[in-house]
C-alpha cells in the first residue's frame, strides 16, 4: 500500500546507525536544572530511541554504533539486549572516549532545554572499518541520524553504510536530527546533509532542518514542493516535512502530498516526540501501511511519549498505539 | 605553636584555586555502576571540597576558578555562597566548556572507582588574566591542587597565582592530588609538579605521588627524608607524606618528624578522605595548632567523611571534629 | 568530435580549483637533497600547473583558491596574472596559514622524491563561502584536484563547487592526484574521492589511484571496465585510467575504449608529467578534438615537460606541442 | 677574572639546546621576497648559530635537539659534524615533523623580515626522555634558547635539562630569543620565561624581551637595576640587557654595571647579530675574560657577521675577532 520496496528475505527489519547515549532526567519535575537534586538515567540518543521504538513494535531491529569501554557502555549494551535489539554491530571503543550525556531540564512543558556532554563522545568514534557489508545486507532498511555526520570518523562511517545499503537494495531512512552544537559551521552542515540525503529513500525533518540543508545551494527556497522535488531527483521516494503545530506533510516521488493527523494531548515535555514518531512511521512503512496510516501511527506514538517522563523507556507497543488511536480525538 | 608564619592582617584565611566540579553519586549503594539507576549531585573536585571543609571550620574562605555558563555553573556558585565561601574570584567561562563530572561507583568500601568527564572541562579554562594580585594578597594562604597543573591555560594561571602569593607573603599549601587521566605523560607531570612544589610552603601527598614528581630527577629515591630535604632546599617548611594504612608523617625544615594519629573506623567509601584531611589540617595550622594536633584534626575529619555517603556535603564542623576526637579510639 | 557538451556562451573555458604552492628545485642536478645548496622557486601544485598549462594553450583560464597573506602569496598571484590567468577567484587568507612548499630531489631521472611542507597549508583553508556561484557559472568547465579533498574546510568548498557546477551545466574534470601524506586514513580517502567522482564528467587517474578510491566498496576490482562502468552509473562520460609505461586508456559511457599514444623520450625527471598531460587533454576536449587526438596532445605535452627542469614554467604552447607531434617517434 | 664558576674537569665546554633549522637566503640582494628567484640554504636557528659560533672559537661544543627524518635532517647533522660539534645529543624524530624554515628578506640593511615555517616544527618535538643527565653533566655550561620553551614537549625537555644542569653545577646561559609567532599568549610567555630565568646563571636579552617576561608580575618596571635584582634573587650571576643602538649593559650580582663597547659598521643585514654576540660572549666568559672584554668579543663577532650574507656560515674565528678589534674604531 506504499511504494517503498523492501526486500522480503532479510533477517532484520531495521538497523539503526549512530548515537547511543545516556539521558539524565531530574526526578523533581518542572524545576530549573540548577535546583534539581537527583537524576534517573535512561538510554538516549535519537537512533537509540528509534531502535527501541521499532523493537517495541516487534520489528527485528539491530544497531551499528560504538559504546564506551566502561560501565556506561555496558549499561547501554545490556539495555539494548533487554529490548531485543541485535547488538552484533556494536563496537566497544578503546580510545578512552566517553558516552555522550544529556541532562534534561523541563521547567514547564514548553520550556525544555539540555546540557549536552558531547566532547570526545564515543558515538562519533565509529570508523568506516566498523561497518560490515555482510551485516547491512541482512536488513530491509537502515536508519541514519544526522548527528552521526557531525564529525570524523563517524561521518565517513555513515557514507560507507550508505554505500553498502544502496549496493544491496537496503532502504535508507534519513532522520535529519540537526543539533547545531555538534557542527563547526552551517556550510559544513549543508554539505554533508546534502550528500547523505542524495542517497536516502525516505527523508524526515522539520521545515527549518530542510532550510539548513539547502541554505548554500538554494538560499531562497522555503517551498515544500521545491524541496521534495530536489531530493526526488536523486534517490528519495518519500520526503516528510514537519511544520510544528501545523502538522506534517509527506511528499512522494509519484506526486502525492499527504497531510498527517495530529492528536491533541497535554504534554509533560517535548523530548522524544520526533524519535517515537520516526520509529512508528518506519514500522508502518515496513508493514506496508499506506502513508497516511503510517503517519497516524507515528503521531500516536509521539503523543503517548510526550505525556510521560522519559523517551526510550516509554516507547509504546503496537497494542498501545492502536488503543490510543481508537480512543483519541484527532485534530 | 607551628613555625609557619601567616600574615595576621588579611581579610581571608584561605583561597582555594582550581577545580570546581560535580559528583554524581548513585543512590543505590554497593552496586556496580552499570546497574545504578538514580544519582544525587554534589559539588566536588578536590579544592572545592577543601574550601567547603575550611569554611565549615569557620575559616574565611575564598575561591579562584572558572564555572560553566549554564545551570551547573549556577548551581556550583550558589552552593559555594550557601557555604559562606567568597566567590569574587569565580569567573563564568564563555567558551562553551562544561563542568567536569565524576560518576562514582562504590561496589564495596574497598572497591571504589570513577567515570570522569574531563574533556574540555571548564575548570582547566582558567587563564592567567583571571588571577587577581589584589585578591590573592587579601589572604593568609592559598591552596593549590595539582589537577590544575594538568593543562593550559590553567597551568599558567597556577604559576601566576604562585608568583603573587610568594610576592605578598601568602602561605602556599600544595595538595598534589595526582590524577593520571588528566596528564599526557609522566615526564610532563614530574616537570610541572616540581616547578610548583618548589614555590610551596606546605606540600601534602602520598608516597606514590612524591615518587611520581621525582621520577625524572631522582628515579631511585623512595626515602621520605631525602624527599622532604629536596623541597626544603626551595621554600617548603612542612612536607606531609602519607603511607596509606601505615599512617602519615610530617617532616619540617627544622628537622622534626611527626607521626600522625590514625582513627580506626569502618568506612562506607574512600572518596573524600584526602580533601577532608587537608581542610582540617590547614585549619589547624592557620590556628597555630602544633603539627601533631593539626594532623589529628585532619585524621578525625577524614574519618568522619568516609563513613558518610558524600564528600563536600559531609564536611564536619569544629565541634563535630572535637566530639569525634574525644570519643574515638586511636590506633 | 567528442561527446562532452560544453556550454558555448561562457566567458571562461576552465576554472581550476584548489592548490597553489611553491616548488623549490635544486639548481645542482642529479644530487641528493641533503647536498643541494641553492634552489629556484616556481609556482607549483597540481591545479596550478594545469591552469598554467591550459592558459599557455590559449584557454581562458581562471582559478579558485587561497593564497597566504605574505610575499609568497603575492608572488603566486602575480605569476598567475603574468600567465593570463583570471585571479578573481583567489582569496587572500588571513589566518596566518602558509604556502605549501615542495622541495624536489632528482637523484636520477628515475629516483625523484619530495619533502613536502603541508602543515596548516593555506590552500586547504579555502572555505565554502569563498566559492562564488556567479563565478563558476561563467565557465565551460572546472578542474578539481583530489588534494583539495584532504581536509576541511577545503573539502566542503570542493563539494559546494561541484554542486554549483552540476546546477549550471559546467563540465567537471576530476584529476585524482592522490597524495597519501595529506590524508588521515585510506577509508577517509575512499569515501570523499567516491563522493566527488560521482559528480564528475571526466575522471583521470592511475590504476592505483582508482584502486584506492574503490578499496572499501569493491576491494576485489582491478578491472578497468568495471571501474569505468561504476562511474558511468553516476555522471561520468569519460574515465581515463593510466597504466604507467603500458600507456593510458580512455573509456566512455558510450562503450568506447581508446588507447593513448606514448612518445618515447629521455626524461630529466618525472615531476609535472600528469599535470601537463591533463592540461593538454582538457584543451583538446574543450576544442572538440576526438578522444584519441586529445590524448595525443596530452602525451606530447607531458613528454616535453619531463625533459625540462621545471613544471609550471615549462608548459608548452599549442605550436610547441604540434611541432613535437610532427617530429616525434611514437611507440 | 669573572665570577662565574665553571667546572674545569668537563669534556665539553658548552652544550646548546633547542632549535636546529634551515635558513633560505635569497641570492638576489636588496629585493622584495616576492621577486627573489633563487635561494641558498644554511643551517640556522638561534642555538644552532651559537653552537657554530662557539665551535669556530674552539670551544668544545655539543648539541641537544631533534632533527627531521629526511634529507634536511641529514644535512643539518652533517653540517654540525663538519663544524666539530658533538652530535651525540641529536635525536632523529620519527613523528613526521619537518625542519623549521626561515626565508629571509633583506630589502635594505634596515628592512629585514622573515617568512617562518614553524608548524609542527621538528625542533619542538624534543622530549624530556631525550635529555640525558649523563651528557649534560659532561659539560661546563649549557645554552638555552627561549624558543624551545614555546610548546610541549620541548618546553618540558628544557626544564629537565635545567634541572640536570643545576644538579651537576653546569652553568646555564639563557638567551631569551623571544619570537612572538611561536607563542599562544603573552601570559604564557611570561610564565615560562620566568620559570626558566629563575634557574639560569647568565641571562641575555633586549630591554623589550625583559619587559615581556616581567609584564605579568611587574608590569610597571622598565628599570634595568630592578630587572637584574629580580633574577639575582634566584640564581643569576650576570644579566645582560641590550638597548639597541645605545649599547648593552651587564649587571652582576656583585653590584657591578658594565657598559659594552659598540663597533660602528655598515651592515648588510641585521640577522645573526644576537647569536654571534652570544657565542663570542660565552667564549669569553668560559675563558675567564673579564666581563667588559667578553662583551667586546661579542660585539666584534656581531659586527663581523652583519656585514656578510649569512649567519652560521659567517661565524668568525678567534683570530678574526682579534684582528677586527685591533683595527676597528670603537664608539
PDB file of N, CA and C in Angstrom, chain C residues 45-75:
ATOM      1  N   UNK C  45      51.946  22.884  -7.525  1.00  0.00           N
ATOM      2  CA  UNK C  45      50.645  22.365  -7.102  1.00  0.00           C
ATOM      3  C   UNK C  45      49.897  21.923  -8.334  1.00  0.00           C
ATOM      4  N   UNK C  46      49.297  20.757  -8.284  1.00  0.00           N
ATOM      5  CA  UNK C  46      48.709  20.174  -9.484  1.00  0.00           C
ATOM      6  C   UNK C  46      47.718  21.103 -10.200  1.00  0.00           C
ATOM      7  N   UNK C  47      46.716  21.656  -9.537  1.00  0.00           N
ATOM      8  CA  UNK C  47      45.786  22.504 -10.294  1.00  0.00           C
ATOM      9  C   UNK C  47      46.433  23.789 -10.793  1.00  0.00           C
ATOM     10  N   UNK C  48      47.439  24.292 -10.061  1.00  0.00           N
ATOM     11  CA  UNK C  48      48.161  25.467 -10.535  1.00  0.00           C
ATOM     12  C   UNK C  48      48.896  25.135 -11.833  1.00  0.00           C
ATOM     13  N   UNK C  49      49.561  23.995 -11.837  1.00  0.00           N
ATOM     14  CA  UNK C  49      50.267  23.578 -13.054  1.00  0.00           C
ATOM     15  C   UNK C  49      49.300  23.404 -14.225  1.00  0.00           C
ATOM     16  N   UNK C  50      48.163  22.794 -13.959  1.00  0.00           N
ATOM     17  CA  UNK C  50      47.183  22.575 -15.033  1.00  0.00           C
ATOM     18  C   UNK C  50      46.649  23.908 -15.553  1.00  0.00           C
ATOM     19  N   UNK C  51      46.413  24.853 -14.620  1.00  0.00           N
ATOM     20  CA  UNK C  51      45.918  26.167 -15.053  1.00  0.00           C
ATOM     21  C   UNK C  51      46.938  26.868 -15.937  1.00  0.00           C
ATOM     22  N   UNK C  52      48.206  26.797 -15.546  1.00  0.00           N
ATOM     23  CA  UNK C  52      49.244  27.403 -16.390  1.00  0.00           C
ATOM     24  C   UNK C  52      49.279  26.690 -17.744  1.00  0.00           C
ATOM     25  N   UNK C  53      49.161  25.367 -17.705  1.00  0.00           N
ATOM     26  CA  UNK C  53      49.177  24.601 -18.957  1.00  0.00           C
ATOM     27  C   UNK C  53      48.044  25.031 -19.892  1.00  0.00           C
ATOM     28  N   UNK C  54      46.824  25.128 -19.364  1.00  0.00           N
ATOM     29  CA  UNK C  54      45.694  25.467 -20.249  1.00  0.00           C
ATOM     30  C   UNK C  54      45.785  26.911 -20.720  1.00  0.00           C
ATOM     31  N   UNK C  55      46.305  27.795 -19.855  1.00  0.00           N
ATOM     32  CA  UNK C  55      46.430  29.189 -20.274  1.00  0.00           C
ATOM     33  C   UNK C  55      47.479  29.329 -21.374  1.00  0.00           C
ATOM     34  N   UNK C  56      48.579  28.606 -21.265  1.00  0.00           N
ATOM     35  CA  UNK C  56      49.600  28.629 -22.321  1.00  0.00           C
ATOM     36  C   UNK C  56      49.010  28.125 -23.641  1.00  0.00           C
ATOM     37  N   UNK C  57      48.007  27.250 -23.516  1.00  0.00           N
ATOM     38  CA  UNK C  57      47.360  26.694 -24.713  1.00  0.00           C
ATOM     39  C   UNK C  57      46.182  27.565 -25.142  1.00  0.00           C
ATOM     40  N   UNK C  58      46.132  28.783 -24.599  1.00  0.00           N
ATOM     41  CA  UNK C  58      45.147  29.784 -25.022  1.00  0.00           C
ATOM     42  C   UNK C  58      43.723  29.509 -24.556  1.00  0.00           C
ATOM     43  N   UNK C  59      43.534  28.597 -23.596  1.00  0.00           N
ATOM     44  CA  UNK C  59      42.213  28.515 -22.964  1.00  0.00           C
ATOM     45  C   UNK C  59      42.074  29.696 -22.012  1.00  0.00           C
ATOM     46  N   UNK C  60      40.859  30.269 -21.981  1.00  0.00           N
ATOM     47  CA  UNK C  60      40.603  31.332 -20.995  1.00  0.00           C
ATOM     48  C   UNK C  60      40.456  30.655 -19.637  1.00  0.00           C
ATOM     49  N   UNK C  61      41.420  30.876 -18.770  1.00  0.00           N
ATOM     50  CA  UNK C  61      41.542  30.095 -17.538  1.00  0.00           C
ATOM     51  C   UNK C  61      41.392  30.974 -16.310  1.00  0.00           C
ATOM     52  N   UNK C  62      40.647  30.484 -15.329  1.00  0.00           N
ATOM     53  CA  UNK C  62      40.534  31.159 -14.036  1.00  0.00           C
ATOM     54  C   UNK C  62      40.951  30.222 -12.922  1.00  0.00           C
ATOM     55  N   UNK C  63      41.009  30.746 -11.713  1.00  0.00           N
ATOM     56  CA  UNK C  63      41.435  29.925 -10.574  1.00  0.00           C
ATOM     57  C   UNK C  63      40.624  30.279  -9.341  1.00  0.00           C
ATOM     58  N   UNK C  64      40.251  29.256  -8.572  1.00  0.00           N
ATOM     59  CA  UNK C  64      39.638  29.448  -7.260  1.00  0.00           C
ATOM     60  C   UNK C  64      40.558  28.817  -6.222  1.00  0.00           C
ATOM     61  N   UNK C  65      41.042  29.639  -5.279  1.00  0.00           N
ATOM     62  CA  UNK C  65      41.944  29.104  -4.265  1.00  0.00           C
ATOM     63  C   UNK C  65      42.324  30.179  -3.273  1.00  0.00           C
ATOM     64  N   UNK C  66      43.056  29.764  -2.253  1.00  0.00           N
ATOM     65  CA  UNK C  66      43.542  30.710  -1.250  1.00  0.00           C
ATOM     66  C   UNK C  66      45.052  30.812  -1.309  1.00  0.00           C
ATOM     67  N   UNK C  67      45.547  32.040  -1.142  1.00  0.00           N
ATOM     68  CA  UNK C  67      46.993  32.257  -1.039  1.00  0.00           C
ATOM     69  C   UNK C  67      47.306  32.914   0.297  1.00  0.00           C
ATOM     70  N   UNK C  68      48.551  32.757   0.748  1.00  0.00           N
ATOM     71  CA  UNK C  68      48.982  33.314   2.038  1.00  0.00           C
ATOM     72  C   UNK C  68      49.075  34.832   1.949  1.00  0.00           C
ATOM     73  N   UNK C  69      48.903  35.445   3.103  1.00  0.00           N
ATOM     74  CA  UNK C  69      48.978  36.901   3.195  1.00  0.00           C
ATOM     75  C   UNK C  69      50.433  37.318   3.441  1.00  0.00           C
ATOM     76  N   UNK C  70      51.305  36.936   2.502  1.00  0.00           N
ATOM     77  CA  UNK C  70      52.726  37.267   2.635  1.00  0.00           C
ATOM     78  C   UNK C  70      53.336  37.355   1.245  1.00  0.00           C
ATOM     79  N   UNK C  71      54.638  37.480   1.210  1.00  0.00           N
ATOM     80  CA  UNK C  71      55.305  37.687  -0.072  1.00  0.00           C
ATOM     81  C   UNK C  71      55.120  36.493  -1.018  1.00  0.00           C
ATOM     82  N   UNK C  72      54.988  35.291  -0.477  1.00  0.00           N
ATOM     83  CA  UNK C  72      54.818  34.129  -1.345  1.00  0.00           C
ATOM     84  C   UNK C  72      53.423  34.133  -1.967  1.00  0.00           C
ATOM     85  N   UNK C  73      52.423  34.587  -1.216  1.00  0.00           N
ATOM     86  CA  UNK C  73      51.085  34.727  -1.786  1.00  0.00           C
ATOM     87  C   UNK C  73      51.083  35.749  -2.915  1.00  0.00           C
ATOM     88  N   UNK C  74      51.792  36.841  -2.697  1.00  0.00           N
ATOM     89  CA  UNK C  74      51.892  37.874  -3.734  1.00  0.00           C
ATOM     90  C   UNK C  74      52.586  37.323  -4.974  1.00  0.00           C
ATOM     91  N   UNK C  75      53.665  36.604  -4.757  1.00  0.00           N
ATOM     92  CA  UNK C  75      54.401  36.016  -5.878  1.00  0.00           C
ATOM     93  C   UNK C  75      53.494  35.113  -6.716  1.00  0.00           C
TER      94      UNK C  75
END
